[in-house]
Amino acid sequence: MQKVDGRKARGEKKRRAIVEATLRVIERDGVAGVTHRSVAREAGVPTTAPTYYFATLDDLLIATLLWSAEELCDEMLKIVASGGSAREIAQSLAKAVNENRGRTLAEYELYLLAGRRPELKPAARRWLDLAVEVVRPADPVAFRAFLAAVDGLLMQGLIADVAPNEDELEPIVSFLIRGCDDFTPAPREE
Amino acid sequence: MQKVDGRKARGEKKRRAIVEATLRVIERDGVAGVTHRSVAREAGVPTTAPTYYFATLDDLLIATLLWSAEELCDEMLKIVASGGSAREIAQSLAKAVNENRGRTLAEYELYLLAGRRPELKPAARRWLDLAVEVVRPADPVAFRAFLAAVDGLLMQGLIADVAPNEDELEPIVSFLIRGCDDFTPAPREE
DNA sequence: CAACTACCTGAACAAGTGTTCCACAAGTTT
DNA sequence: AAACTTGTGGAACACTTGTTCAGGTAGTTG
């Protein structure tokens, strides 16, 4: 008979809390602001807790990227599921560069981190692969162009004097998804 | 009668050497690897030289971003001047994510830096503004979509397992610039 | 309730950081 | 050549960093 060890359960919870705190630190101060101590302070745990749960600072960043990537995938799936019209997509993009600006910045910093750590690449581009998989676009070239533009619009939105809003983004999104059947997947052959 | 002060000339030269060394450090180790000491070592100057020329480490990064942005603009203008066909653009992109991978990574790290330092934003998006200005696109929406996709293709190229080559990129670029008259500027009304 | 185990943490350390300071060298002007 | 300005660099300081480690604590088991 197996009983869940309360100690381990608590540990797992704290571990998650540390990862979440790390993401908040990145949102606020960037990857550069991540230190064992800053994370510990943010999470409200002792200084050595992050070291205890993650062998190295790198491991902590990696865990944070993996978790963030997972969340991003969930959000993307929601958009696709809801129909994926130009309006909805533009709305999501506008939110990412306005209300969720810090979060979006964090995501791209982790993105670039993957550029220097080959083992992180799969996680970083997970949402891309997943998008292709669930949408099964009729025109792969058009779809790849669309996905690239999404990244570009977000990045450029981050360095604009005033971030673009939904109405400004919509025509661009519309232009990009013409020929993509509004995300309607190609019929799968059985 | 004014004579150029040999001291100042030498100083200016060293200053530039330090900025160039900084960019090399970023290419190799990322922004995180930039310290007064690492830059000094790379540039072959004493430890305190970077501090002497740049009040703070931030100032050094800022100067590096400005310089890098300038170079990027020059390169973009060259592409436009040479005609800006899909083939040429795809060629440039392929080069950026292969031979010049480190440099491209560095550029995007500095890009994101601008996301957190409002005063750097104009420099970071300089190439975008310049592109719109010199191309004077007939269809602004299509052109903005194209510019966004360029950023996205580069970023996604950086986190691909194997970076895309010219031939893979060309169809996507072609798709994007259809309706842009191959970069031919709209006739300017006089 | 004692023995045990696994988790947890405060203090401490060595290494590296940004920056200051002052003596001095090189170049220019009088 | 003396006076002056500008550039230069080694030593040092106060501080923060990642990480270690030995002891302590909470949860589980017999």
Short mmCIF file of C-alpha atoms (C1' of nucleotides) in Angstrom, two decimals:
data_model
loop_
_atom_site.label_atom_id
_atom_site.label_comp_id
_atom_site.label_asym_id
_atom_site.label_seq_id
_atom_site.Cartn_x
_atom_site.Cartn_y
_atom_site.Cartn_z
CA MET A 1 0.00 0.00 0.00
CA GLN A 2 1.47 3.30 -1.15
CA LYS A 3 0.79 6.55 0.61
CA VAL A 4 1.75 9.89 -0.85
CA ASP A 5 4.59 11.27 1.15
CA GLY A 6 3.40 14.67 2.38
CA ARG A 7 6.96 15.86 2.33
CA LYS A 8 7.40 15.15 -1.35
CA ALA A 9 4.08 16.76 -2.18
CA ARG A 10 5.06 19.93 -0.40
CA GLY A 11 8.41 19.90 -2.13
CA GLU A 12 6.79 19.64 -5.54
CA LYS A 13 4.55 22.57 -4.73
CA LYS A 14 7.46 24.73 -3.68
CA ARG A 15 9.32 23.74 -6.77
CA ARG A 16 6.50 25.04 -8.91
CA ALA A 17 6.28 28.22 -6.85
CA ILE A 18 9.95 28.86 -7.55
CA VAL A 19 9.48 28.44 -11.27
CA GLU A 20 6.52 30.80 -11.25
CA ALA A 21 8.49 33.34 -9.26
CA THR A 22 11.30 33.07 -11.79
CA LEU A 23 8.93 33.88 -14.61
CA ARG A 24 7.70 36.93 -12.70
CA VAL A 25 11.27 38.09 -12.18
CA ILE A 26 11.97 37.72 -15.90
CA GLU A 27 8.82 39.65 -16.73
CA ARG A 28 9.94 42.46 -14.46
CA ASP A 29 13.71 42.59 -14.88
CA GLY A 30 14.57 40.28 -17.73
CA VAL A 31 16.68 37.15 -17.71
CA ALA A 32 19.57 39.29 -16.48
CA GLY A 33 17.68 39.89 -13.24
CA VAL A 34 17.43 36.22 -12.40
CA THR A 35 19.66 35.20 -9.52
CA HIS A 36 19.12 32.60 -6.86
CA ARG A 37 18.56 35.39 -4.40
CA SER A 38 16.15 37.49 -6.46
CA VAL A 39 14.06 34.43 -7.23
CA ALA A 40 14.06 33.34 -3.61
CA ARG A 41 12.94 36.80 -2.52
CA GLU A 42 10.17 36.84 -5.11
CA ALA A 43 8.96 33.39 -4.14
CA GLY A 44 9.23 34.08 -0.43
CA VAL A 45 11.51 31.12 0.20
CA PRO A 46 14.96 30.99 1.76
CA THR A 47 17.97 31.94 -0.31
CA THR A 48 19.16 28.42 -0.82
CA ALA A 49 15.84 26.93 -1.84
CA PRO A 50 16.33 27.55 -5.57
CA THR A 51 19.75 25.91 -5.38
CA TYR A 52 18.25 22.98 -3.56
CA TYR A 53 15.58 22.36 -6.16
CA PHE A 54 17.64 23.20 -9.22
CA ALA A 55 21.22 22.03 -9.37
CA THR A 56 22.28 25.15 -11.22
CA LEU A 57 20.86 28.50 -12.21
CA ASP A 58 20.75 27.30 -15.76
CA ASP A 59 18.52 24.43 -14.77
CA LEU A 60 16.15 26.91 -13.20
CA LEU A 61 15.97 28.95 -16.39
CA ILE A 62 15.45 25.81 -18.41
CA ALA A 63 12.59 24.67 -16.18
CA THR A 64 11.04 28.12 -16.50
CA LEU A 65 11.29 28.05 -20.27
CA LEU A 66 9.69 24.61 -20.42
CA TRP A 67 6.82 25.70 -18.22
CA SER A 68 6.32 28.95 -20.09
CA ALA A 69 6.34 27.10 -23.40
CA GLU A 70 3.65 24.78 -22.12
CA GLU A 71 1.43 27.68 -21.12
CA LEU A 72 1.96 29.32 -24.48
CA CYS A 73 0.81 26.17 -26.25
CA ASP A 74 -2.35 26.01 -24.16
CA GLU A 75 -3.19 29.58 -25.05
CA MET A 76 -2.58 29.02 -28.72
CA LEU A 77 -4.79 25.95 -28.76
CA LYS A 78 -7.55 27.98 -27.21
CA ILE A 79 -7.40 30.51 -30.03
CA VAL A 80 -7.44 27.84 -32.68
CA ALA A 81 -10.32 26.05 -30.99
CA SER A 82 -12.35 29.22 -30.84
CA GLY A 83 -12.27 29.48 -34.62
CA GLY A 84 -9.14 31.51 -35.26
CA SER A 85 -10.65 34.39 -37.17
CA ALA A 86 -8.52 37.41 -38.03
CA ARG A 87 -10.33 39.40 -35.39
CA GLU A 88 -9.60 36.91 -32.65
CA ILE A 89 -5.98 36.58 -33.62
CA ALA A 90 -5.51 40.34 -33.75
CA GLN A 91 -7.13 40.56 -30.35
CA SER A 92 -4.70 38.07 -28.88
CA LEU A 93 -1.70 39.82 -30.41
CA ALA A 94 -2.84 43.19 -29.11
CA LYS A 95 -3.24 41.76 -25.65
CA ALA A 96 0.24 40.25 -25.80
CA VAL A 97 1.91 43.59 -26.51
CA ASN A 98 -0.21 45.64 -24.14
CA GLU A 99 -1.65 44.05 -21.01
CA ASN A 100 0.75 41.12 -21.18
CA ARG A 101 3.73 43.08 -22.42
CA GLY A 102 6.03 41.90 -19.65
CA ARG A 103 5.10 38.32 -20.23
CA THR A 104 5.68 38.57 -23.95
CA LEU A 105 9.09 40.12 -23.40
CA ALA A 106 9.92 37.27 -21.07
CA GLU A 107 8.85 34.72 -23.63
CA TYR A 108 11.11 36.18 -26.28
CA GLU A 109 14.05 36.37 -23.93
CA LEU A 110 13.62 32.69 -23.26
CA TYR A 111 13.23 32.16 -26.99
CA LEU A 112 16.65 33.66 -27.56
CA LEU A 113 18.07 31.63 -24.73
CA ALA A 114 17.07 28.60 -26.78
CA GLY A 115 19.10 30.04 -29.62
CA ARG A 116 22.20 29.41 -27.54
CA ARG A 117 21.17 26.13 -25.89
CA PRO A 118 20.37 23.51 -28.50
CA GLU A 119 18.62 21.30 -25.96
CA LEU A 120 16.00 24.01 -25.44
CA LYS A 121 15.11 24.42 -29.08
CA PRO A 122 12.36 21.80 -29.17
CA ALA A 123 10.56 23.43 -26.24
CA ALA A 124 10.89 26.92 -27.70
CA ARG A 125 9.36 26.00 -31.02
CA ARG A 126 6.81 23.65 -29.57
CA TRP A 127 3.94 26.04 -30.25
CA LEU A 128 4.99 26.28 -33.89
CA ASP A 129 5.03 22.54 -34.41
CA LEU A 130 1.79 22.19 -32.52
CA ALA A 131 0.14 24.88 -34.63
CA VAL A 132 1.05 23.10 -37.85
CA GLU A 133 -0.19 19.85 -36.40
CA VAL A 134 -3.61 20.98 -35.24
CA VAL A 135 -4.34 23.34 -38.11
CA ARG A 136 -3.11 21.11 -40.91
CA PRO A 137 -3.04 24.04 -43.29
CA ALA A 138 -4.04 23.62 -46.90
CA ASP A 139 -1.21 25.93 -48.01
CA PRO A 140 1.88 25.22 -45.89
CA VAL A 141 3.87 28.09 -47.36
CA ALA A 142 1.19 30.62 -46.53
CA PHE A 143 0.87 29.20 -43.07
CA ARG A 144 4.58 29.38 -42.37
CA ALA A 145 4.54 32.97 -43.52
CA PHE A 146 1.68 33.64 -41.17
CA LEU A 147 3.46 32.06 -38.19
CA ALA A 148 6.61 34.02 -38.91
CA ALA A 149 4.63 37.23 -39.11
CA VAL A 150 3.05 36.54 -35.74
CA ASP A 151 6.48 36.49 -34.13
CA GLY A 152 7.51 39.59 -36.03
CA LEU A 153 4.39 41.55 -35.17
CA LEU A 154 4.87 40.78 -31.52
CA MET A 155 8.55 41.68 -31.44
CA GLN A 156 7.97 44.87 -33.40
CA GLY A 157 5.03 45.66 -31.15
CA LEU A 158 7.39 45.49 -28.21
CA ILE A 159 9.70 48.15 -29.59
CA ALA A 160 7.02 50.48 -30.93
CA ASP A 161 6.58 53.80 -29.17
CA VAL A 162 2.98 52.89 -28.56
CA ALA A 163 2.11 49.26 -28.96
CA PRO A 164 -0.37 48.54 -31.76
CA ASN A 165 -3.95 47.80 -30.84
CA GLU A 166 -6.43 45.29 -32.16
CA ASP A 167 -7.73 47.53 -34.93
CA GLU A 168 -4.30 48.25 -36.32
CA LEU A 169 -3.31 44.60 -36.30
CA GLU A 170 -6.44 43.18 -37.82
CA PRO A 171 -5.89 44.20 -41.46
CA ILE A 172 -2.38 42.79 -41.36
CA VAL A 173 -3.60 39.52 -39.93
CA SER A 174 -6.36 39.41 -42.52
CA PHE A 175 -3.85 39.90 -45.29
CA LEU A 176 -1.75 37.07 -43.93
CA ILE A 177 -4.44 34.45 -43.50
CA ARG A 178 -6.15 34.91 -46.82
CA GLY A 179 -5.57 31.62 -48.54
CA CYS A 180 -5.30 29.85 -45.21
CA ASP A 181 -9.06 29.21 -45.07
CA ASP A 182 -9.24 31.00 -41.76
CA PHE A 183 -7.30 28.23 -40.12
CA THR A 184 -9.77 25.58 -41.24
CA PRO A 185 -7.68 22.43 -41.34
CA ALA A 186 -7.28 20.59 -44.57
CA PRO A 187 -9.42 17.47 -44.66
CA ARG A 188 -7.37 14.57 -43.44
CA GLU A 189 -7.23 11.60 -45.74
CA GLU A 190 -8.01 8.32 -44.00
CA MET B 1 43.92 77.61 -36.62
CA GLN B 2 42.57 74.25 -35.49
CA LYS B 3 44.67 71.14 -35.41
CA VAL B 4 43.26 67.69 -34.77
CA ASP B 5 44.37 66.60 -31.36
CA GLY B 6 46.21 63.31 -31.86
CA ARG B 7 45.11 62.26 -28.42
CA LYS B 8 41.44 62.63 -29.18
CA ALA B 9 41.81 60.85 -32.49
CA ARG B 10 43.47 57.91 -30.80
CA GLY B 11 40.82 57.93 -28.11
CA GLU B 12 38.02 57.85 -30.64
CA LYS B 13 39.63 54.90 -32.34
CA LYS B 14 39.93 53.00 -29.09
CA ARG B 15 36.37 53.82 -28.28
CA ARG B 16 35.21 52.23 -31.49
CA ALA B 17 37.43 49.23 -30.89
CA ILE B 18 35.72 48.73 -27.55
CA VAL B 19 32.27 48.86 -29.10
CA GLU B 20 33.30 46.36 -31.76
CA ALA B 21 34.74 44.08 -29.11
CA THR B 22 31.48 44.31 -27.18
CA LEU B 23 29.53 43.18 -30.21
CA ARG B 24 31.89 40.24 -30.62
CA VAL B 25 31.37 39.29 -26.99
CA ILE B 26 27.61 39.42 -27.44
CA GLU B 27 27.85 37.29 -30.56
CA ARG B 28 29.85 34.72 -28.65
CA ASP B 29 28.32 34.75 -25.15
CA GLY B 30 25.23 36.88 -25.32
CA VAL B 31 24.47 40.11 -23.52
CA ALA B 32 24.88 38.21 -20.25
CA GLY B 33 28.56 37.74 -21.05
CA VAL B 34 29.27 41.44 -21.30
CA THR B 35 31.33 42.76 -18.41
CA HIS B 36 33.91 45.49 -18.32
CA ARG B 37 36.55 42.87 -17.94
CA SER B 38 35.38 40.52 -20.70
CA VAL B 39 35.11 43.41 -23.13
CA ALA B 40 38.51 44.74 -22.14
CA ARG B 41 40.07 41.32 -22.65
CA GLU B 42 38.41 40.96 -26.07
CA ALA B 43 39.50 44.42 -27.15
CA GLY B 44 43.00 43.99 -25.78
CA VAL B 45 42.80 47.08 -23.60
CA PRO B 46 43.25 47.48 -19.83
CA THR B 47 40.42 46.57 -17.52
CA THR B 48 39.45 50.13 -16.80
CA ALA B 49 39.35 51.35 -20.38
CA PRO B 50 35.68 50.53 -20.95
CA THR B 51 34.79 52.38 -17.77
CA TYR B 52 36.80 55.34 -18.90
CA TYR B 53 35.04 55.61 -22.25
CA PHE B 54 31.59 54.65 -21.07
CA ALA B 55 30.32 55.98 -17.78
CA THR B 56 28.42 52.79 -17.08
CA LEU B 57 28.07 49.31 -18.49
CA ASP B 58 24.63 50.26 -19.73
CA ASP B 59 26.08 53.08 -21.77
CA LEU B 60 28.39 50.60 -23.41
CA LEU B 61 25.51 48.32 -24.36
CA ILE B 62 23.57 51.30 -25.67
CA ALA B 63 26.48 52.42 -27.82
CA THR B 64 26.81 48.90 -29.15
CA LEU B 65 23.13 48.73 -30.03
CA LEU B 66 23.30 52.06 -31.84
CA TRP B 67 26.29 50.98 -33.84
CA SER B 68 24.82 47.59 -34.65
CA ALA B 69 21.57 49.22 -35.75
CA GLU B 70 23.47 51.49 -38.09
CA GLU B 71 25.23 48.56 -39.71
CA LEU B 72 21.95 46.72 -40.08
CA CYS B 73 20.46 49.70 -41.92
CA ASP B 74 23.38 49.84 -44.32
CA GLU B 75 22.97 46.18 -45.14
CA MET B 76 19.24 46.52 -45.68
CA LEU B 77 19.73 49.47 -48.00
CA LYS B 78 22.13 47.43 -50.05
CA ILE B 79 19.51 44.72 -50.55
CA VAL B 80 16.86 47.23 -51.56
CA ALA B 81 19.26 48.98 -53.92
CA SER B 82 20.17 45.72 -55.61
CA GLY B 83 16.55 45.21 -56.61
CA GLY B 84 15.10 43.30 -53.68
CA SER B 85 13.88 40.24 -55.50
CA ALA B 86 12.56 37.28 -53.54
CA ARG B 87 15.71 35.37 -54.35
CA GLU B 88 17.99 38.06 -53.01
CA ILE B 89 15.95 38.49 -49.87
CA ALA B 90 15.87 34.77 -49.22
CA GLN B 91 19.62 34.69 -49.75
CA SER B 92 20.16 37.39 -47.15
CA LEU B 93 17.92 35.70 -44.64
CA ALA B 94 19.65 32.38 -45.13
CA LYS B 95 22.99 34.01 -44.56
CA ALA B 96 21.73 35.67 -41.39
CA VAL B 97 20.72 32.37 -39.79
CA ASN B 98 23.72 30.40 -41.00
CA GLU B 99 27.07 32.12 -41.55
CA ASN B 100 26.03 35.14 -39.49
CA ARG B 101 24.08 33.25 -36.89
CA GLY B 102 25.95 34.74 -33.95
CA ARG B 103 25.54 38.22 -35.25
CA THR B 104 21.82 37.73 -35.76
CA LEU B 105 21.41 36.38 -32.25
CA ALA B 106 23.23 39.44 -30.95
CA GLU B 107 20.98 41.75 -32.91
CA TYR B 108 17.86 40.22 -31.43
CA GLU B 109 19.23 40.34 -27.92
CA LEU B 110 19.82 44.03 -28.38
CA TYR B 111 16.36 44.28 -29.91
CA LEU B 112 14.85 42.93 -26.72
CA LEU B 113 17.03 45.22 -24.67
CA ALA B 114 15.23 48.05 -26.41
CA GLY B 115 11.97 46.54 -25.23
CA ARG B 116 12.99 47.45 -21.70
CA ARG B 117 14.73 50.78 -22.42
CA PRO B 118 12.35 53.19 -24.12
CA GLU B 119 15.18 55.46 -25.19
CA LEU B 120 16.59 52.66 -27.35
CA LYS B 121 13.40 51.97 -29.23
CA PRO B 122 14.01 54.44 -32.08
CA ALA B 123 17.40 52.92 -32.81
CA ALA B 124 16.09 49.36 -32.69
CA ARG B 125 13.33 49.97 -35.19
CA ARG B 126 15.36 52.27 -37.35
CA TRP B 127 15.69 49.71 -40.13
CA LEU B 128 11.93 49.30 -40.20
CA ASP B 129 11.23 53.00 -40.56
CA LEU B 130 13.99 53.30 -43.10
CA ALA B 131 12.61 50.40 -45.12
CA VAL B 132 9.18 51.99 -45.33
CA GLU B 133 10.76 55.28 -46.29
CA VAL B 134 12.95 54.06 -49.13
CA VAL B 135 10.55 51.50 -50.52
CA ARG B 136 7.40 53.61 -50.33
CA PRO B 137 5.26 50.51 -50.74
CA ALA B 138 2.08 50.65 -52.77
CA ASP B 139 0.31 48.43 -50.26
CA PRO B 140 1.37 49.41 -46.72
CA VAL B 141 -0.49 46.55 -45.09
CA ALA B 142 1.21 43.96 -47.24
CA PHE B 143 4.54 45.58 -46.61
CA ARG B 144 4.13 45.61 -42.85
CA ALA B 145 3.20 41.97 -43.00
CA PHE B 146 6.35 41.32 -44.98
CA LEU B 147 8.57 43.17 -42.52
CA ALA B 148 7.03 41.31 -39.60
CA ALA B 149 7.59 38.01 -41.34
CA VAL B 150 11.25 38.84 -41.89
CA ASP B 151 11.76 39.17 -38.14
CA GLY B 152 9.79 36.01 -37.52
CA LEU B 153 11.63 33.96 -40.11
CA LEU B 154 14.94 35.00 -38.62
CA MET B 155 13.95 34.27 -35.04
CA GLN B 156 12.42 30.94 -35.96
CA GLY B 157 15.47 30.18 -38.04
CA LEU B 158 17.58 30.65 -34.93
CA ILE B 159 15.69 28.02 -32.96
CA ALA B 160 15.34 25.49 -35.76
CA ASP B 161 17.30 22.28 -35.44
CA VAL B 162 18.92 23.02 -38.75
CA ALA B 163 18.62 26.59 -39.95
CA PRO B 164 16.66 26.98 -43.19
CA ASN B 165 18.56 27.62 -46.39
CA GLU B 166 17.93 29.92 -49.30
CA ASP B 167 15.78 27.43 -51.20
CA GLU B 168 13.45 26.79 -48.28
CA LEU B 169 13.00 30.45 -47.59
CA GLU B 170 12.41 31.63 -51.11
CA PRO B 171 8.83 30.40 -51.59
CA ILE B 172 7.79 32.00 -48.31
CA VAL B 173 9.37 35.29 -49.27
CA SER B 174 7.72 35.10 -52.68
CA PHE B 175 4.37 34.55 -51.08
CA LEU B 176 4.89 37.56 -48.86
CA ILE B 177 5.98 40.07 -51.46
CA ARG B 178 3.36 39.29 -54.03
CA GLY B 179 1.37 42.51 -54.20
CA CYS B 180 4.38 44.50 -53.10
CA ASP B 181 5.59 44.93 -56.69
CA ASP B 182 8.88 43.35 -55.76
CA PHE B 183 9.76 46.32 -53.64
CA THR B 184 9.29 48.77 -56.46
CA PRO B 185 8.39 51.98 -54.73
CA ALA B 186 5.07 53.63 -55.41
CA PRO B 187 5.48 56.57 -57.79
CA ARG B 188 5.97 59.66 -55.73
CA GLU B 189 3.61 62.47 -56.55
CA GLU B 190 5.37 65.79 -57.11
"C1'" DC C 1 7.14 7.04 21.26
"C1'" DA C 2 11.46 6.13 19.45
"C1'" DA C 3 14.10 5.44 15.16
"C1'" DC C 4 14.59 6.72 10.72
"C1'" DT C 5 14.53 9.16 6.49
"C1'" DA C 6 13.95 12.75 3.50
"C1'" DC C 7 13.65 17.46 3.07
"C1'" DC C 8 15.21 21.90 4.16
"C1'" DT C 9 18.06 26.08 5.40
"C1'" DG C 10 21.28 29.64 7.59
"C1'" DA C 11 25.94 30.70 7.66
"C1'" DA C 12 29.91 30.94 5.15
"C1'" DC C 13 33.23 31.05 1.15
"C1'" DA C 14 35.64 31.87 -2.97
"C1'" DA C 15 35.17 34.14 -7.16
"C1'" DG C 16 33.89 37.76 -9.98
"C1'" DT C 17 31.50 42.18 -10.45
"C1'" DG C 18 31.16 47.61 -11.36
"C1'" DT C 19 33.40 51.40 -10.16
"C1'" DT C 20 36.72 54.75 -7.91
"C1'" DC C 21 41.04 56.87 -7.35
"C1'" DC C 22 45.41 58.57 -8.08
"C1'" DA C 23 49.82 58.55 -10.08
"C1'" DC C 24 51.65 58.97 -14.54
"C1'" DA C 25 52.41 59.10 -19.58
"C1'" DA C 26 51.59 61.25 -23.98
"C1'" DG C 27 50.47 65.19 -26.70
"C1'" DT C 28 49.67 70.31 -27.27
"C1'" DT C 29 50.27 74.98 -26.38
"C1'" DT C 30 52.77 79.02 -24.76
"C1'" DA D 1 61.35 73.78 -22.07
"C1'" DA D 2 57.77 74.74 -18.95
"C1'" DA D 3 52.85 74.59 -18.16
"C1'" DC D 4 48.89 72.45 -19.18
"C1'" DT D 5 45.44 69.28 -20.89
"C1'" DT D 6 43.91 64.84 -22.08
"C1'" DG D 7 44.23 60.04 -22.07
"C1'" DT D 8 45.74 55.82 -19.43
"C1'" DG D 9 46.00 51.97 -16.24
"C1'" DG D 10 47.10 49.30 -11.90
"C1'" DA D 11 45.58 48.68 -7.27
"C1'" DA D 12 41.91 48.55 -4.35
"C1'" DC D 13 37.05 48.61 -2.41
"C1'" DA D 14 32.61 47.41 -1.44
"C1'" DC D 15 29.35 44.46 -3.09
"C1'" DT D 16 26.84 40.58 -5.26
"C1'" DT D 17 27.09 36.33 -7.17
"C1'" DG D 18 26.64 30.82 -7.34
"C1'" DT D 19 27.38 27.19 -4.57
"C1'" DT D 20 28.69 24.24 -0.48
"C1'" DC D 21 27.83 22.05 3.83
"C1'" DA D 22 26.74 20.64 8.29
"C1'" DG D 23 23.20 20.82 11.25
"C1'" DG D 24 18.21 20.95 12.07
"C1'" DT D 25 13.33 19.92 11.23
"C1'" DA D 26 9.25 17.89 9.71
"C1'" DG D 27 6.90 13.59 8.16
"C1'" DT D 28 6.76 8.53 8.15
"C1'" DT D 29 7.42 4.03 9.91
"C1'" DG D 30 8.01 0.24 13.27
#
